[in-house]
XYZ file of C-alpha atoms in Angstrom:
341
model
C 2.694 -28.644 -18.274
C 5.995 -27.500 -19.812
C 5.621 -24.076 -18.220
C 4.939 -25.667 -14.820
C 7.981 -27.926 -15.150
C 10.179 -24.978 -16.111
C 8.856 -22.908 -13.212
C 9.637 -25.753 -10.793
C 13.137 -26.146 -12.230
C 13.853 -22.438 -11.835
C 12.654 -22.626 -8.248
C 14.972 -25.516 -7.462
C 18.078 -24.078 -9.160
C 18.924 -20.512 -10.086
C 21.336 -21.040 -12.999
C 19.513 -23.427 -15.302
C 20.202 -21.654 -18.584
C 21.973 -24.594 -20.218
C 18.893 -26.755 -19.648
C 16.339 -24.243 -20.920
C 18.052 -22.738 -23.969
C 16.073 -25.053 -26.295
C 12.840 -23.837 -24.675
C 13.376 -20.345 -26.084
C 11.919 -21.802 -29.272
C 8.886 -23.395 -27.607
C 5.530 -22.969 -29.352
C 3.893 -21.545 -26.205
C 4.623 -17.832 -25.450
C 4.327 -18.415 -21.701
C 7.074 -21.019 -21.843
C 9.305 -18.691 -23.860
C 8.791 -15.927 -21.287
C 9.852 -18.212 -18.434
C 12.794 -19.504 -20.454
C 14.047 -15.965 -21.137
C 14.022 -15.129 -17.448
C 15.897 -18.338 -16.640
C 18.519 -17.593 -19.301
C 18.897 -14.005 -18.072
C 19.618 -15.252 -14.547
C 22.199 -17.783 -15.771
C 25.006 -15.398 -16.706
C 27.286 -17.047 -14.173
C 26.692 -20.411 -15.816
C 26.484 -19.457 -19.493
C 28.469 -16.236 -19.554
C 27.090 -12.779 -20.379
C 27.952 -13.001 -24.094
C 26.130 -16.287 -24.541
C 23.106 -14.923 -22.652
C 22.928 -11.898 -24.947
C 23.350 -14.081 -28.039
C 20.474 -16.292 -26.879
C 18.141 -13.393 -26.104
C 18.688 -11.251 -29.220
C 16.541 -13.455 -31.514
C 13.644 -12.980 -29.094
C 13.453 -9.331 -30.218
C 11.752 -10.606 -33.367
C 9.499 -13.116 -31.596
C 5.978 -13.333 -33.084
C 4.456 -12.508 -29.694
C 4.894 -8.784 -28.910
C 4.890 -9.323 -25.140
C 7.831 -11.688 -25.543
C 9.587 -8.939 -27.509
C 8.930 -6.466 -24.688
C 10.475 -8.752 -22.095
C 13.422 -9.518 -24.379
C 14.215 -5.794 -24.398
C 14.155 -5.706 -20.612
C 16.280 -8.838 -20.145
C 18.874 -7.561 -22.624
C 18.967 -4.177 -20.896
C 19.850 -5.867 -17.597
C 22.916 -7.232 -19.395
C 23.956 -3.892 -20.835
C 22.446 -4.144 -24.307
C 19.891 -1.555 -25.330
C 17.436 -1.647 -28.251
C 15.339 1.483 -27.852
C 13.653 1.402 -31.242
C 11.896 -1.904 -30.608
C 10.342 -0.753 -27.325
C 9.399 2.608 -28.813
C 7.294 0.794 -31.423
C 5.718 -1.537 -28.860
C 4.604 1.376 -26.684
C 2.408 2.407 -29.623
C 1.219 -1.147 -30.372
C -2.429 -1.662 -31.267
C -3.041 -4.323 -28.596
C -3.671 -3.064 -25.083
C -1.846 -6.004 -23.477
C 1.303 -5.093 -25.411
C 1.126 -1.427 -24.430
C 0.673 -2.507 -20.810
C 3.717 -4.769 -20.978
C 5.803 -2.104 -22.716
C 5.027 0.667 -20.261
C 5.353 -1.794 -17.395
C 9.063 -2.354 -18.033
C 9.867 1.372 -18.025
C 10.208 1.622 -14.252
C 12.509 -1.422 -14.203
C 14.600 -0.062 -17.064
C 15.085 3.151 -15.120
C 17.430 1.233 -12.805
C 19.629 0.131 -15.715
C 19.602 3.035 -18.163
C 20.848 6.603 -18.036
C 18.512 9.566 -18.139
C 19.455 10.293 -21.755
C 18.324 6.849 -22.867
C 15.128 6.971 -20.823
C 14.011 10.448 -21.903
C 12.732 9.561 -25.417
C 10.986 6.462 -24.075
C 9.206 8.450 -21.390
C 8.151 10.999 -23.987
C 6.740 8.176 -26.129
C 4.931 6.640 -23.146
C 3.412 9.875 -21.841
C 0.363 9.696 -24.174
C -0.538 6.366 -22.550
C -1.677 8.330 -19.498
C -4.634 9.315 -21.683
C -5.062 5.936 -23.399
C -8.612 4.830 -24.174
C -8.081 1.607 -22.202
C -8.181 2.192 -18.413
C -5.861 -0.759 -17.779
C -3.229 0.918 -19.964
C -3.711 4.228 -18.155
C -3.288 2.476 -14.811
C -0.078 0.802 -15.996
C 1.264 4.147 -17.227
C 0.487 5.811 -13.897
C 2.297 2.977 -12.131
C 5.357 3.323 -14.355
C 5.685 7.089 -14.031
C 4.933 6.950 -10.319
C 7.613 4.326 -9.702
C 10.214 6.396 -11.541
C 9.443 9.287 -9.212
C 10.601 12.019 -11.573
C 9.748 15.550 -10.391
C 7.809 16.361 -13.560
C 5.635 13.246 -13.161
C 3.982 14.525 -9.972
C 1.545 16.737 -11.812
C 0.537 13.833 -14.045
C 0.005 11.550 -11.037
C -2.127 14.217 -9.365
C -4.203 14.592 -12.529
C -4.732 10.831 -12.673
C -6.301 10.990 -9.205
C -9.458 12.314 -10.895
C -9.550 9.689 -13.666
C -13.059 8.269 -14.250
C -11.824 4.687 -13.749
C -11.224 3.571 -10.153
C -8.233 1.390 -11.124
C -6.362 4.415 -12.424
C -7.288 6.475 -9.368
C -6.087 3.720 -7.040
C -2.706 3.625 -8.790
C -2.462 7.403 -8.602
C -3.376 7.354 -4.913
C -0.704 4.794 -4.123
C 2.073 6.741 -5.808
C 0.887 10.176 -4.703
C 0.981 9.078 -1.064
C 3.850 6.587 -0.915
C 6.301 8.881 -2.667
C 4.934 12.211 -1.473
C 6.891 14.773 0.503
C 5.789 17.834 2.444
C 5.203 19.669 -0.845
C 2.206 17.506 -1.722
C -0.625 19.947 -2.429
C -3.462 19.979 0.080
C -6.089 19.988 -2.714
C -4.882 16.525 -3.748
C -5.562 15.201 -0.248
C -9.018 16.724 -0.439
C -9.681 14.976 -3.749
C -8.524 11.602 -2.425
C -10.482 11.809 0.818
C -13.661 12.713 -1.075
C -13.274 9.968 -3.697
C -16.276 7.713 -4.341
C -14.079 4.621 -4.083
C -13.842 3.369 -0.512
C -10.426 1.779 -1.058
C -8.960 5.153 -2.046
C -10.389 6.903 1.007
C -9.150 4.102 3.241
C -5.623 4.067 1.816
C -5.347 7.843 2.022
C -6.313 7.856 5.686
C -4.222 4.823 6.612
C -1.046 6.151 5.009
C -1.471 9.588 6.506
C -2.050 8.022 9.912
C 0.925 5.671 9.720
C 3.253 8.457 8.612
C 1.944 10.983 11.183
C 1.904 13.284 8.210
C 1.883 17.044 8.754
C -0.057 17.198 5.496
C -3.193 15.877 7.139
C -6.191 18.147 6.892
C -7.931 17.671 10.246
C -11.194 19.000 8.853
C -11.305 16.480 6.020
C -10.310 13.529 8.200
C -12.806 14.572 10.863
C -15.603 14.461 8.307
C -14.717 10.818 7.634
C -15.774 9.898 11.191
C -19.348 10.008 9.882
C -18.652 7.445 7.129
C -20.952 4.436 6.908
C -18.043 2.002 6.612
C -16.438 1.268 10.016
C -12.997 0.718 8.467
C -13.014 4.320 7.223
C -14.112 5.617 10.625
C -11.338 3.589 12.233
C -8.615 5.005 9.996
C -9.992 8.541 10.254
C -9.773 8.347 14.041
C -6.215 7.003 13.876
C -5.184 9.771 11.480
C -6.644 12.472 13.711
C -5.068 11.147 16.914
C -1.637 10.619 15.379
C -1.713 14.048 13.755
C -2.328 15.588 17.180
C -5.913 16.637 16.402
C -8.103 14.060 18.181
C -11.872 14.511 18.282
C -13.197 16.352 21.345
C -14.201 14.135 24.280
C -17.979 14.237 23.619
C -17.385 12.614 20.209
C -15.614 9.547 21.620
C -18.541 7.619 23.204
C -20.223 6.822 19.841
C -16.895 5.474 18.559
C -16.265 3.407 21.680
C -19.767 1.920 21.557
C -19.857 1.324 17.804
C -21.367 -2.030 16.723
C -18.124 -2.865 14.894
C -15.777 -4.612 17.378
C -12.634 -3.650 15.453
C -13.570 0.031 15.651
C -14.200 -0.292 19.397
C -10.863 -2.042 19.840
C -8.991 0.596 17.848
C -10.725 3.509 19.550
C -9.972 2.067 22.998
C -6.322 1.685 21.999
C -6.003 5.221 20.616
C -7.636 6.726 23.688
C -4.408 6.266 25.643
C -2.836 9.035 23.514
C -5.598 11.510 24.350
C -5.859 13.643 27.485
C -8.869 12.382 29.406
C -9.872 13.584 32.836
C -11.579 11.183 35.296
C -15.324 11.677 35.164
C -15.299 12.912 31.569
C -17.275 11.234 28.771
C -14.187 9.515 27.333
C -13.062 8.172 30.699
C -16.564 6.939 31.559
C -16.926 5.209 28.193
C -13.642 3.374 28.737
C -14.989 2.135 32.057
C -18.104 0.860 30.301
C -15.932 -1.056 27.840
C -14.474 -3.116 30.689
C -17.705 -5.124 30.302
C -17.380 -5.479 26.510
C -17.813 -9.045 25.188
C -14.591 -8.761 23.137
C -11.432 -9.532 25.115
C -9.128 -7.158 23.199
C -11.578 -4.282 23.596
C -11.569 -4.826 27.372
C -7.781 -5.084 27.395
C -7.239 -1.861 25.451
C -9.737 -0.050 27.660
C -7.911 -1.177 30.790
C -4.565 -0.023 29.404
C -6.006 3.359 28.445
C -7.334 3.765 31.999
C -4.043 2.735 33.595
C -2.628 6.214 34.238
C -5.817 8.236 34.672
C -8.069 6.458 37.161
C -8.438 7.994 40.626
C -9.873 6.730 43.911
C -13.456 7.133 42.705
C -12.792 4.460 40.076
C -11.729 1.801 42.584
C -15.113 0.054 43.133
C -15.752 -0.232 39.386
C -12.227 -1.540 38.784
C -12.571 -4.169 41.504
C -15.858 -5.359 39.998
C -14.295 -5.524 36.539
C -11.338 -7.463 37.967
C -13.637 -10.027 39.582
C -15.604 -10.536 36.363
C -12.620 -10.613 33.978
C -11.736 -14.090 32.708
C -8.605 -13.158 30.731
C -5.350 -13.491 32.659
C -3.587 -10.568 30.952
C -6.536 -8.215 31.355
C -6.824 -9.190 35.027
C -3.155 -8.345 35.482
C -3.587 -4.856 33.986
C -6.605 -4.190 36.191
C -4.752 -5.456 39.254
C -1.924 -2.992 38.570
C -4.369 -0.082 38.530
C -6.053 -1.317 41.707
C -2.699 -1.755 43.470
C -1.647 1.757 42.496
C -4.819 3.266 43.889
C -4.748 1.211 47.100
C -1.128 2.150 47.780
C -1.885 5.852 47.802
C -1.378 7.461 51.215
């Protein structure tokens, strides 16, 4: 109850330090953690010196996680106590090691490289910690710092036996990667047993139109059992300029998964498709799809490619279409064809 009241107070007013200073001595660690954050954010009300004076005793708090956060809050106000954090990184409790390594990336914004270097050296063994949650936290910390020498460690973590560690490694390897990212790492991620890792790899590569994309590896993902993977593999291939050949599109456009059909119909507009070809014919078939957005995307993908031979089928689709926007798109195509000399 006290923690909830403090949380509500902090949400209503930013500088509440004068009200919560007594709560730094509360019996509940969760309350003390919230109180420290409130005091840290009240420098304008209390003054920086008073904030530091209030937070220093928390470095000897009986709860080690409170001590970890005291180090961080003091660092944001220019006071550094490296020895305390160095000990907590090696603490026997996993939750303390997680908290300690978790503040490293935040401290990197406040401390110079000289001050961070010994801490990073102390935290590096946590990448091989026996607890997978600690390893995942360490990967997240080193990945967020983005140091050049951490790339090899992030790549190595992509083969960790625990999926939580691999997911963290995947996130940082892809979000902070540049064109120097090794192709073997992409191969490892796209072949991972964890579906979330394969999905994120494909989705990020697709959204970034990455030149790193291996068309062969992404193409193999079109045969995945999960439709979300097939959907992202298709998007990655099209946006990388290596779409599947036309004969491979009909199975995607007729897939039982409506979201895959919708996405495939949308992406087809970026692919060269001649009238009468298998891709063009499949788009025509989708004008009868039960899903409105699938029909709409199909009509838009046909907009610039239909010829006179398509006119009867388009007129039939226009008569049967009950969506106003889709009817408008079809009417534009019909008008274009009818206005030809």
